[in-house]
Amino acid sequence: MTQATSPELAPDYYRQNFEILLEEVDRQYQDLLSQAERRWMADYHELPDCAKLLYIRLLSRKSLFFRVSRLNYPEIDTVRQAIVSLLHSGFISQSQANWPKESLLNLFTKPELLASFDACSYPALWQAYPALRQLKKAALVEAIVCQIPDCLSLNDTLIRVEHQRHLTTFLLLFFGNQYQDLSQFVLADLGLHRFEAYQTDTNTRLFQQRHHIVQWLQLETLAQHYDTIAAAKQPDAMAAFAKTLPPASDWPPLERHRQRLLNRVARDLERCGRFDLALYLFSRSALPPSRERQVRILIQFNRPQTALAICQSMRQQPHHEEELEIAERLKLKLNRMLKRPAQPAAREQFCEETLHLPATGLRVELAVVAHYQQQGWTVHYTENALLCALFGLAFWDIIFSPVSGAFLNPFQRAPRDMYHPEFKTRREAMLTSRLEAIRTGQWQEWLTVFHHKQGITNDWVNWALVSPELITNTLACLTPEHRHTILSRLLFDPRQNRSGQPDLILLKNGQLRWVEVKGPGDTLQANQKRWLRLFQQCGLDARINHVVWQM
């Protein structure tokens, strides 16, 4: 049998990816690009091929500074010529006195530094640090900078890659975030993923105004600066940083981005005991867990009435089920503080069984699979895959519908707002209509979508774990009302509710059973309880199997 070989990348695959980036951004955002950004693109296209390849290689690295002698790429056989072209066009610059000495010294190994700054050439350095050879590299670099701040003898030609800020902007416009980079393209190059052919143009792009791009980049710079402050764990610095946060934005994506940073700073301040400032910052955020944290701080301040008012708002309009459950627990605590009657929630009763199974070395779920197979059940170990797949198939066309800001590039598994409240509100009419058609049994296109879309990447469908047979047999055991209820719960909070579903699906003679497997010492998680509660309310057979090993 011939073994399948993995597809190979073309030697210049990264150039193709980079030019896709430029082409897509130019196609969608030409009217919002600055003159400098447009000139950067135009100048890039004028470079000779070898210079393009080297420039992209340098741009893709984390460092800005490079040693020419270390630039060795098999697909670039004329590196020196490429450097000359890049210098002439301003895409790189060469050794300048104002470059940070630490960054330059760190390009060299410790032995190279000791050789360059030997005792004969730099006696003052060795007199100040008699044990220079024993220093770790970081300390050695610090010693050299301290003793020789103005003149560094480095035996190599050094260059710096320029216009990194333009790449940062283009990646933001292409991906809609600043944690994805050019490596994302490789998955598509290797054929590991096929993506849906959705619309991306000026109508669906995320940014519609230039100042939103600028504000987003400024906020991201602030967030990166806060990383340094948070690592130092200095409350005064955190408090000072809080005063630099920008005011609220009227553009929802930017405001959500701002509120995430707001919550992070507030939580750190709370942990440091700066409760007043933390409470103020949390009150300026609508994102969870801002309301929960406000209630907990107010409890510490012995202000139960104010805390109870916020708790009531959490109960009336929860962001998700987890927040609702937290609100119910906090309400009990506040009622006790106010000496009001408080009825604790009744202990939930689920169908639970104990299985005594031989300790064969199998993981606990697989041991339970074998147990039920011996009883004639067809068992599918799918965890969250089955219900998520039903969701993805039922709403496939709606998930990939052209909504402004949802799809920014050809490599998305889901719309950008998939796990935000806007996903529902911006597609409310389509989702409501589809759910009603499912409830009444008018929509039955699960397998049609499955066969038409099989293999295309969708964040909700794990093709390796679901099959037409499994879908058919499962749906045969679920009434249209069951399907409607399950999908409605997933839609209420897609991020939280896509997990916690039972491990196993059992099918036999038209019966369906959901089984959550618990090994010794394992307990139910909150999201698992919520799914079991829903199945209970629907009258579906769902149970917990506690495994005890027989030695």
mmCIF file of N, CA and C in Angstrom, residues 299-406:
data_model
loop_
_atom_site.group_PDB
_atom_site.id
_atom_site.type_symbol
_atom_site.label_atom_id
_atom_site.label_comp_id
_atom_site.label_asym_id
_atom_site.label_seq_id
_atom_site.Cartn_x
_atom_site.Cartn_y
_atom_site.Cartn_z
ATOM 1 N N ILE A 299 -20.247 43.930 48.876
ATOM 2 C CA ILE A 299 -20.443 43.099 50.067
ATOM 3 C C ILE A 299 -19.316 43.351 51.064
ATOM 4 N N GLN A 300 -18.077 43.456 50.542
ATOM 5 C CA GLN A 300 -16.948 43.751 51.428
ATOM 6 C C GLN A 300 -17.098 45.121 52.074
ATOM 7 N N PHE A 301 -17.687 46.054 51.336
ATOM 8 C CA PHE A 301 -17.907 47.408 51.869
ATOM 9 C C PHE A 301 -19.161 47.482 52.748
ATOM 10 N N ASN A 302 -19.835 46.343 52.956
ATOM 11 C CA ASN A 302 -21.067 46.278 53.746
ATOM 12 C C ASN A 302 -22.148 47.209 53.171
ATOM 13 N N ARG A 303 -22.336 47.127 51.872
ATOM 14 C CA ARG A 303 -23.387 47.909 51.197
ATOM 15 C C ARG A 303 -24.330 46.931 50.490
ATOM 16 N N PRO A 304 -25.074 46.142 51.264
ATOM 17 C CA PRO A 304 -25.891 45.079 50.668
ATOM 18 C C PRO A 304 -27.044 45.577 49.800
ATOM 19 N N GLN A 305 -27.604 46.721 50.131
ATOM 20 C CA GLN A 305 -28.739 47.216 49.343
ATOM 21 C C GLN A 305 -28.305 47.542 47.918
ATOM 22 N N THR A 306 -27.180 48.255 47.783
ATOM 23 C CA THR A 306 -26.671 48.583 46.446
ATOM 24 C C THR A 306 -26.276 47.317 45.701
ATOM 25 N N ALA A 307 -25.661 46.391 46.439
ATOM 26 C CA ALA A 307 -25.266 45.129 45.823
ATOM 27 C C ALA A 307 -26.484 44.346 45.352
ATOM 28 N N LEU A 308 -27.561 44.366 46.146
ATOM 29 C CA LEU A 308 -28.761 43.616 45.784
ATOM 30 C C LEU A 308 -29.398 44.167 44.509
ATOM 31 N N ALA A 309 -29.347 45.490 44.328
ATOM 32 C CA ALA A 309 -29.915 46.097 43.111
ATOM 33 C C ALA A 309 -29.175 45.601 41.872
ATOM 34 N N ILE A 310 -27.836 45.524 41.951
ATOM 35 C CA ILE A 310 -27.050 45.015 40.819
ATOM 36 C C ILE A 310 -27.338 43.529 40.618
ATOM 37 N N CYS A 311 -27.476 42.808 41.732
ATOM 38 C CA CYS A 311 -27.769 41.382 41.655
ATOM 39 C C CYS A 311 -29.108 41.144 40.960
ATOM 40 N N GLN A 312 -30.083 41.988 41.247
ATOM 41 C CA GLN A 312 -31.387 41.859 40.602
ATOM 42 C C GLN A 312 -31.281 42.058 39.093
ATOM 43 N N SER A 313 -30.462 43.004 38.677
ATOM 44 C CA SER A 313 -30.285 43.230 37.229
ATOM 45 C C SER A 313 -29.629 42.018 36.578
ATOM 46 N N MET A 314 -28.731 41.347 37.289
ATOM 47 C CA MET A 314 -28.099 40.126 36.768
ATOM 48 C C MET A 314 -29.141 39.025 36.591
ATOM 49 N N ARG A 315 -30.081 38.931 37.524
ATOM 50 C CA ARG A 315 -31.104 37.890 37.452
ATOM 51 C C ARG A 315 -32.119 38.177 36.353
ATOM 52 N N GLN A 316 -32.448 39.455 36.179
ATOM 53 C CA GLN A 316 -33.475 39.814 35.195
ATOM 54 C C GLN A 316 -32.951 39.762 33.767
ATOM 55 N N GLN A 317 -31.689 40.186 33.580
ATOM 56 C CA GLN A 317 -31.102 40.195 32.235
ATOM 57 C C GLN A 317 -29.684 39.618 32.282
ATOM 58 N N PRO A 318 -29.585 38.306 32.485
ATOM 59 C CA PRO A 318 -28.242 37.694 32.570
ATOM 60 C C PRO A 318 -27.565 37.656 31.210
ATOM 61 N N HIS A 319 -26.252 37.817 31.217
ATOM 62 C CA HIS A 319 -25.487 37.675 29.969
ATOM 63 C C HIS A 319 -25.456 36.223 29.523
ATOM 64 N N HIS A 320 -25.434 35.320 30.499
ATOM 65 C CA HIS A 320 -25.449 33.894 30.198
ATOM 66 C C HIS A 320 -25.908 33.156 31.452
ATOM 67 N N GLU A 321 -26.067 31.847 31.342
ATOM 68 C CA GLU A 321 -26.601 31.056 32.451
ATOM 69 C C GLU A 321 -25.667 31.041 33.647
ATOM 70 N N GLU A 322 -24.375 31.081 33.406
ATOM 71 C CA GLU A 322 -23.426 31.102 34.511
ATOM 72 C C GLU A 322 -23.628 32.344 35.364
ATOM 73 N N GLU A 323 -23.833 33.500 34.715
ATOM 74 C CA GLU A 323 -24.054 34.725 35.468
ATOM 75 C C GLU A 323 -25.357 34.650 36.259
ATOM 76 N N LEU A 324 -26.369 34.017 35.671
ATOM 77 C CA LEU A 324 -27.642 33.853 36.380
ATOM 78 C C LEU A 324 -27.460 33.002 37.635
ATOM 79 N N GLU A 325 -26.711 31.908 37.529
ATOM 80 C CA GLU A 325 -26.481 31.049 38.686
ATOM 81 C C GLU A 325 -25.680 31.771 39.761
ATOM 82 N N ILE A 326 -24.693 32.555 39.333
ATOM 83 C CA ILE A 326 -23.910 33.343 40.298
ATOM 84 C C ILE A 326 -24.823 34.342 41.006
ATOM 85 N N ALA A 327 -25.720 34.968 40.246
ATOM 86 C CA ALA A 327 -26.641 35.945 40.834
ATOM 87 C C ALA A 327 -27.544 35.303 41.878
ATOM 88 N N GLU A 328 -27.999 34.081 41.611
ATOM 89 C CA GLU A 328 -28.865 33.395 42.576
ATOM 90 C C GLU A 328 -28.102 33.106 43.872
ATOM 91 N N ARG A 329 -26.847 32.704 43.755
ATOM 92 C CA ARG A 329 -26.055 32.444 44.965
ATOM 93 C C ARG A 329 -25.778 33.727 45.735
ATOM 94 N N LEU A 330 -25.471 34.794 45.014
ATOM 95 C CA LEU A 330 -25.205 36.075 45.674
ATOM 96 C C LEU A 330 -26.465 36.631 46.338
ATOM 97 N N LYS A 331 -27.610 36.390 45.722
ATOM 98 C CA LYS A 331 -28.873 36.861 46.313
ATOM 99 C C LYS A 331 -29.102 36.210 47.676
ATOM 100 N N LEU A 332 -28.848 34.929 47.790
ATOM 101 C CA LEU A 332 -28.989 34.250 49.079
ATOM 102 C C LEU A 332 -28.082 34.883 50.135
ATOM 103 N N LYS A 333 -26.844 35.144 49.748
ATOM 104 C CA LYS A 333 -25.891 35.738 50.687
ATOM 105 C C LYS A 333 -26.345 37.127 51.116
ATOM 106 N N LEU A 334 -26.850 37.915 50.177
ATOM 107 C CA LEU A 334 -27.296 39.273 50.491
ATOM 108 C C LEU A 334 -28.546 39.248 51.362
ATOM 109 N N ASN A 335 -29.453 38.335 51.120
ATOM 110 C CA ASN A 335 -30.650 38.234 51.948
ATOM 111 C C ASN A 335 -30.294 37.878 53.390
ATOM 112 N N ARG A 336 -29.279 37.035 53.546
ATOM 113 C CA ARG A 336 -28.837 36.725 54.906
ATOM 114 C C ARG A 336 -28.236 37.960 55.575
ATOM 115 N N MET A 337 -27.466 38.750 54.810
ATOM 116 C CA MET A 337 -26.890 39.974 55.362
ATOM 117 C C MET A 337 -27.985 40.943 55.794
ATOM 118 N N LEU A 338 -29.064 41.005 55.010
ATOM 119 C CA LEU A 338 -30.174 41.926 55.300
ATOM 120 C C LEU A 338 -31.194 41.305 56.252
ATOM 121 N N LYS A 339 -30.886 40.093 56.747
ATOM 122 C CA LYS A 339 -31.768 39.367 57.671
ATOM 123 C C LYS A 339 -33.159 39.159 57.076
ATOM 124 N N ARG A 340 -33.169 38.855 55.787
ATOM 125 C CA ARG A 340 -34.412 38.525 55.104
ATOM 126 C C ARG A 340 -34.509 37.008 54.968
ATOM 127 N N PRO A 341 -35.730 36.493 54.880
ATOM 128 C CA PRO A 341 -35.854 35.040 54.685
ATOM 129 C C PRO A 341 -35.217 34.619 53.366
ATOM 130 N N ALA A 342 -34.419 33.604 53.418
ATOM 131 C CA ALA A 342 -33.724 33.127 52.210
ATOM 132 C C ALA A 342 -33.915 31.630 52.105
ATOM 133 N N GLN A 343 -34.538 31.216 51.025
ATOM 134 C CA GLN A 343 -34.785 29.801 50.786
ATOM 135 C C GLN A 343 -33.670 29.242 49.914
ATOM 136 N N PRO A 344 -32.804 28.417 50.473
ATOM 137 C CA PRO A 344 -31.724 27.857 49.639
ATOM 138 C C PRO A 344 -32.288 26.984 48.530
ATOM 139 N N ALA A 345 -31.583 26.955 47.427
ATOM 140 C CA ALA A 345 -32.032 26.156 46.278
ATOM 141 C C ALA A 345 -32.030 24.677 46.650
ATOM 142 N N ALA A 346 -33.046 23.991 46.173
ATOM 143 C CA ALA A 346 -33.141 22.552 46.434
ATOM 144 C C ALA A 346 -32.004 21.819 45.729
ATOM 145 N N ARG A 347 -31.509 20.790 46.385
ATOM 146 C CA ARG A 347 -30.431 20.004 45.798
ATOM 147 C C ARG A 347 -30.960 19.243 44.592
ATOM 148 N N GLU A 348 -30.264 19.387 43.477
ATOM 149 C CA GLU A 348 -30.739 18.780 42.241
ATOM 150 C C GLU A 348 -30.586 17.268 42.281
ATOM 151 N N GLN A 349 -31.568 16.602 41.718
ATOM 152 C CA GLN A 349 -31.556 15.150 41.666
ATOM 153 C C GLN A 349 -31.455 14.716 40.202
ATOM 154 N N PHE A 350 -30.360 14.093 39.856
ATOM 155 C CA PHE A 350 -30.185 13.541 38.527
ATOM 156 C C PHE A 350 -30.211 12.017 38.616
ATOM 157 N N CYS A 351 -30.449 11.394 37.498
ATOM 158 C CA CYS A 351 -30.410 9.935 37.439
ATOM 159 C C CYS A 351 -28.943 9.495 37.481
ATOM 160 N N GLU A 352 -28.562 8.827 38.546
ATOM 161 C CA GLU A 352 -27.164 8.446 38.729
ATOM 162 C C GLU A 352 -27.053 6.941 38.941
ATOM 163 N N GLU A 353 -26.047 6.345 38.337
ATOM 164 C CA GLU A 353 -25.799 4.915 38.468
ATOM 165 C C GLU A 353 -24.317 4.695 38.759
ATOM 166 N N THR A 354 -24.029 3.631 39.469
ATOM 167 C CA THR A 354 -22.646 3.255 39.735
ATOM 168 C C THR A 354 -22.331 1.982 38.956
ATOM 169 N N LEU A 355 -21.277 2.035 38.166
ATOM 170 C CA LEU A 355 -20.846 0.879 37.382
ATOM 171 C C LEU A 355 -19.554 0.325 37.979
ATOM 172 N N HIS A 356 -19.548 -0.959 38.299
ATOM 173 C CA HIS A 356 -18.333 -1.627 38.786
ATOM 174 C C HIS A 356 -17.699 -2.324 37.591
ATOM 175 N N LEU A 357 -16.609 -1.757 37.101
ATOM 176 C CA LEU A 357 -15.983 -2.254 35.868
ATOM 177 C C LEU A 357 -14.568 -2.749 36.145
ATOM 178 N N PRO A 358 -14.123 -3.749 35.412
ATOM 179 C CA PRO A 358 -12.751 -4.258 35.603
ATOM 180 C C PRO A 358 -11.709 -3.218 35.192
ATOM 181 N N ALA A 359 -10.678 -3.127 35.971
ATOM 182 C CA ALA A 359 -9.599 -2.163 35.688
ATOM 183 C C ALA A 359 -8.691 -2.733 34.613
ATOM 184 N N THR A 360 -9.015 -2.451 33.360
ATOM 185 C CA THR A 360 -8.258 -3.002 32.230
ATOM 186 C C THR A 360 -7.203 -2.037 31.702
ATOM 187 N N GLY A 361 -7.159 -0.842 32.265
ATOM 188 C CA GLY A 361 -6.216 0.160 31.764
ATOM 189 C C GLY A 361 -6.816 1.112 30.763
ATOM 190 N N LEU A 362 -8.048 0.841 30.319
ATOM 191 C CA LEU A 362 -8.736 1.764 29.403
ATOM 192 C C LEU A 362 -9.093 3.047 30.131
ATOM 193 N N ARG A 363 -9.121 4.158 29.409
ATOM 194 C CA ARG A 363 -9.630 5.382 30.030
ATOM 195 C C ARG A 363 -11.091 5.165 30.359
ATOM 196 N N VAL A 364 -11.565 5.890 31.333
ATOM 197 C CA VAL A 364 -12.863 5.584 31.934
ATOM 198 C C VAL A 364 -14.005 5.643 30.920
ATOM 199 N N GLU A 365 -13.982 6.604 30.004
ATOM 200 C CA GLU A 365 -15.066 6.704 29.023
ATOM 201 C C GLU A 365 -15.097 5.484 28.103
ATOM 202 N N LEU A 366 -13.925 5.021 27.690
ATOM 203 C CA LEU A 366 -13.867 3.872 26.788
ATOM 204 C C LEU A 366 -14.297 2.593 27.490
ATOM 205 N N ALA A 367 -14.034 2.503 28.787
ATOM 206 C CA ALA A 367 -14.491 1.348 29.540
ATOM 207 C C ALA A 367 -16.016 1.309 29.601
ATOM 208 N N VAL A 368 -16.638 2.479 29.759
ATOM 209 C CA VAL A 368 -18.096 2.549 29.784
ATOM 210 C C VAL A 368 -18.660 2.256 28.392
ATOM 211 N N VAL A 369 -17.979 2.715 27.346
ATOM 212 C CA VAL A 369 -18.390 2.387 25.977
ATOM 213 C C VAL A 369 -18.452 0.866 25.812
ATOM 214 N N ALA A 370 -17.399 0.170 26.229
ATOM 215 C CA ALA A 370 -17.349 -1.290 26.097
ATOM 216 C C ALA A 370 -18.476 -1.945 26.900
ATOM 217 N N HIS A 371 -18.755 -1.402 28.072
ATOM 218 C CA HIS A 371 -19.825 -1.947 28.922
ATOM 219 C C HIS A 371 -21.173 -1.899 28.210
ATOM 220 N N TYR A 372 -21.491 -0.766 27.614
ATOM 221 C CA TYR A 372 -22.795 -0.630 26.959
ATOM 222 C C TYR A 372 -22.852 -1.391 25.633
ATOM 223 N N GLN A 373 -21.732 -1.489 24.963
ATOM 224 C CA GLN A 373 -21.720 -2.275 23.725
ATOM 225 C C GLN A 373 -22.051 -3.745 24.009
ATOM 226 N N GLN A 374 -21.596 -4.237 25.134
ATOM 227 C CA GLN A 374 -21.904 -5.611 25.518
ATOM 228 C C GLN A 374 -23.402 -5.802 25.770
ATOM 229 N N GLN A 375 -24.090 -4.699 26.069
ATOM 230 C CA GLN A 375 -25.530 -4.749 26.304
ATOM 231 C C GLN A 375 -26.335 -4.491 25.035
ATOM 232 N N GLY A 376 -25.648 -4.383 23.911
ATOM 233 C CA GLY A 376 -26.343 -4.228 22.641
ATOM 234 C C GLY A 376 -26.578 -2.806 22.192
ATOM 235 N N TRP A 377 -26.033 -1.846 22.923
ATOM 236 C CA TRP A 377 -26.174 -0.444 22.516
ATOM 237 C C TRP A 377 -25.136 -0.109 21.440
ATOM 238 N N THR A 378 -25.522 0.786 20.527
ATOM 239 C CA THR A 378 -24.547 1.435 19.644
ATOM 240 C C THR A 378 -24.098 2.701 20.361
ATOM 241 N N VAL A 379 -22.802 2.806 20.618
ATOM 242 C CA VAL A 379 -22.297 3.887 21.468
ATOM 243 C C VAL A 379 -21.401 4.821 20.658
ATOM 244 N N HIS A 380 -21.644 6.115 20.812
ATOM 245 C CA HIS A 380 -20.822 7.146 20.160
ATOM 246 C C HIS A 380 -20.206 8.025 21.243
ATOM 247 N N TYR A 381 -18.875 8.051 21.267
ATOM 248 C CA TYR A 381 -18.155 8.892 22.229
ATOM 249 C C TYR A 381 -17.889 10.236 21.544
ATOM 250 N N THR A 382 -18.818 11.150 21.677
ATOM 251 C CA THR A 382 -18.754 12.404 20.921
ATOM 252 C C THR A 382 -18.559 13.636 21.800
ATOM 253 N N GLU A 383 -18.751 13.514 23.127
ATOM 254 C CA GLU A 383 -18.730 14.670 24.020
ATOM 255 C C GLU A 383 -19.618 15.777 23.451
ATOM 256 N N ASN A 384 -19.019 16.925 23.097
ATOM 257 C CA ASN A 384 -19.830 18.064 22.652
ATOM 258 C C ASN A 384 -20.099 18.092 21.150
ATOM 259 N N ALA A 385 -19.544 17.127 20.421
ATOM 260 C CA ALA A 385 -19.539 17.232 18.960
ATOM 261 C C ALA A 385 -20.921 17.101 18.327
ATOM 262 N N LEU A 386 -21.783 16.235 18.862
ATOM 263 C CA LEU A 386 -23.049 15.959 18.180
ATOM 264 C C LEU A 386 -23.990 17.167 18.183
ATOM 265 N N LEU A 387 -24.294 17.705 19.359
ATOM 266 C CA LEU A 387 -25.231 18.829 19.423
ATOM 267 C C LEU A 387 -24.655 20.064 18.735
ATOM 268 N N CYS A 388 -23.345 20.256 18.868
ATOM 269 C CA CYS A 388 -22.721 21.386 18.169
ATOM 270 C C CYS A 388 -22.843 21.222 16.658
ATOM 271 N N ALA A 389 -22.703 19.984 16.178
ATOM 272 C CA ALA A 389 -22.848 19.738 14.741
ATOM 273 C C ALA A 389 -24.277 20.014 14.277
ATOM 274 N N LEU A 390 -25.267 19.618 15.073
ATOM 275 C CA LEU A 390 -26.661 19.910 14.716
ATOM 276 C C LEU A 390 -26.870 21.418 14.618
ATOM 277 N N PHE A 391 -26.260 22.159 15.530
ATOM 278 C CA PHE A 391 -26.345 23.621 15.496
ATOM 279 C C PHE A 391 -25.698 24.156 14.218
ATOM 280 N N GLY A 392 -24.479 23.676 13.919
ATOM 281 C CA GLY A 392 -23.775 24.167 12.741
ATOM 282 C C GLY A 392 -24.496 23.863 11.448
ATOM 283 N N LEU A 393 -25.096 22.688 11.357
ATOM 284 C CA LEU A 393 -25.840 22.310 10.145
ATOM 285 C C LEU A 393 -27.139 23.099 10.034
ATOM 286 N N ALA A 394 -27.842 23.261 11.152
ATOM 287 C CA ALA A 394 -29.132 23.955 11.128
ATOM 288 C C ALA A 394 -28.995 25.418 10.727
ATOM 289 N N PHE A 395 -27.906 26.055 11.155
ATOM 290 C CA PHE A 395 -27.752 27.498 10.920
ATOM 291 C C PHE A 395 -26.599 27.820 9.967
ATOM 292 N N TRP A 396 -26.149 26.841 9.192
ATOM 293 C CA TRP A 396 -24.951 27.041 8.360
ATOM 294 C C TRP A 396 -25.058 28.298 7.492
ATOM 295 N N ASP A 397 -26.129 28.428 6.735
ATOM 296 C CA ASP A 397 -26.258 29.570 5.828
ATOM 297 C C ASP A 397 -26.364 30.879 6.587
ATOM 298 N N ILE A 398 -26.915 30.848 7.789
ATOM 299 C CA ILE A 398 -27.040 32.071 8.594
ATOM 300 C C ILE A 398 -25.686 32.431 9.205
ATOM 301 N N ILE A 399 -24.966 31.418 9.684
ATOM 302 C CA ILE A 399 -23.634 31.653 10.248
ATOM 303 C C ILE A 399 -22.723 32.334 9.231
ATOM 304 N N PHE A 400 -22.816 31.889 7.972
ATOM 305 C CA PHE A 400 -21.921 32.427 6.945
ATOM 306 C C PHE A 400 -22.589 33.480 6.058
ATOM 307 N N SER A 401 -23.659 34.082 6.544
ATOM 308 C CA SER A 401 -24.328 35.139 5.774
ATOM 309 C C SER A 401 -23.492 36.417 5.807
ATOM 310 N N PRO A 402 -23.590 37.256 4.770
ATOM 311 C CA PRO A 402 -22.766 38.475 4.697
ATOM 312 C C PRO A 402 -23.282 39.566 5.626
ATOM 313 N N VAL A 403 -22.646 39.673 6.782
ATOM 314 C CA VAL A 403 -22.979 40.690 7.775
ATOM 315 C C VAL A 403 -21.751 41.560 7.981
ATOM 316 N N SER A 404 -21.953 42.847 8.061
ATOM 317 C CA SER A 404 -20.834 43.781 8.183
ATOM 318 C C SER A 404 -19.945 43.428 9.378
ATOM 319 N N GLY A 405 -18.646 43.328 9.112
ATOM 320 C CA GLY A 405 -17.677 43.054 10.160
ATOM 321 C C GLY A 405 -17.560 41.603 10.545
ATOM 322 N N ALA A 406 -18.335 40.716 9.908
ATOM 323 C CA ALA A 406 -18.327 39.309 10.308
ATOM 324 C C ALA A 406 -17.192 38.526 9.661
#
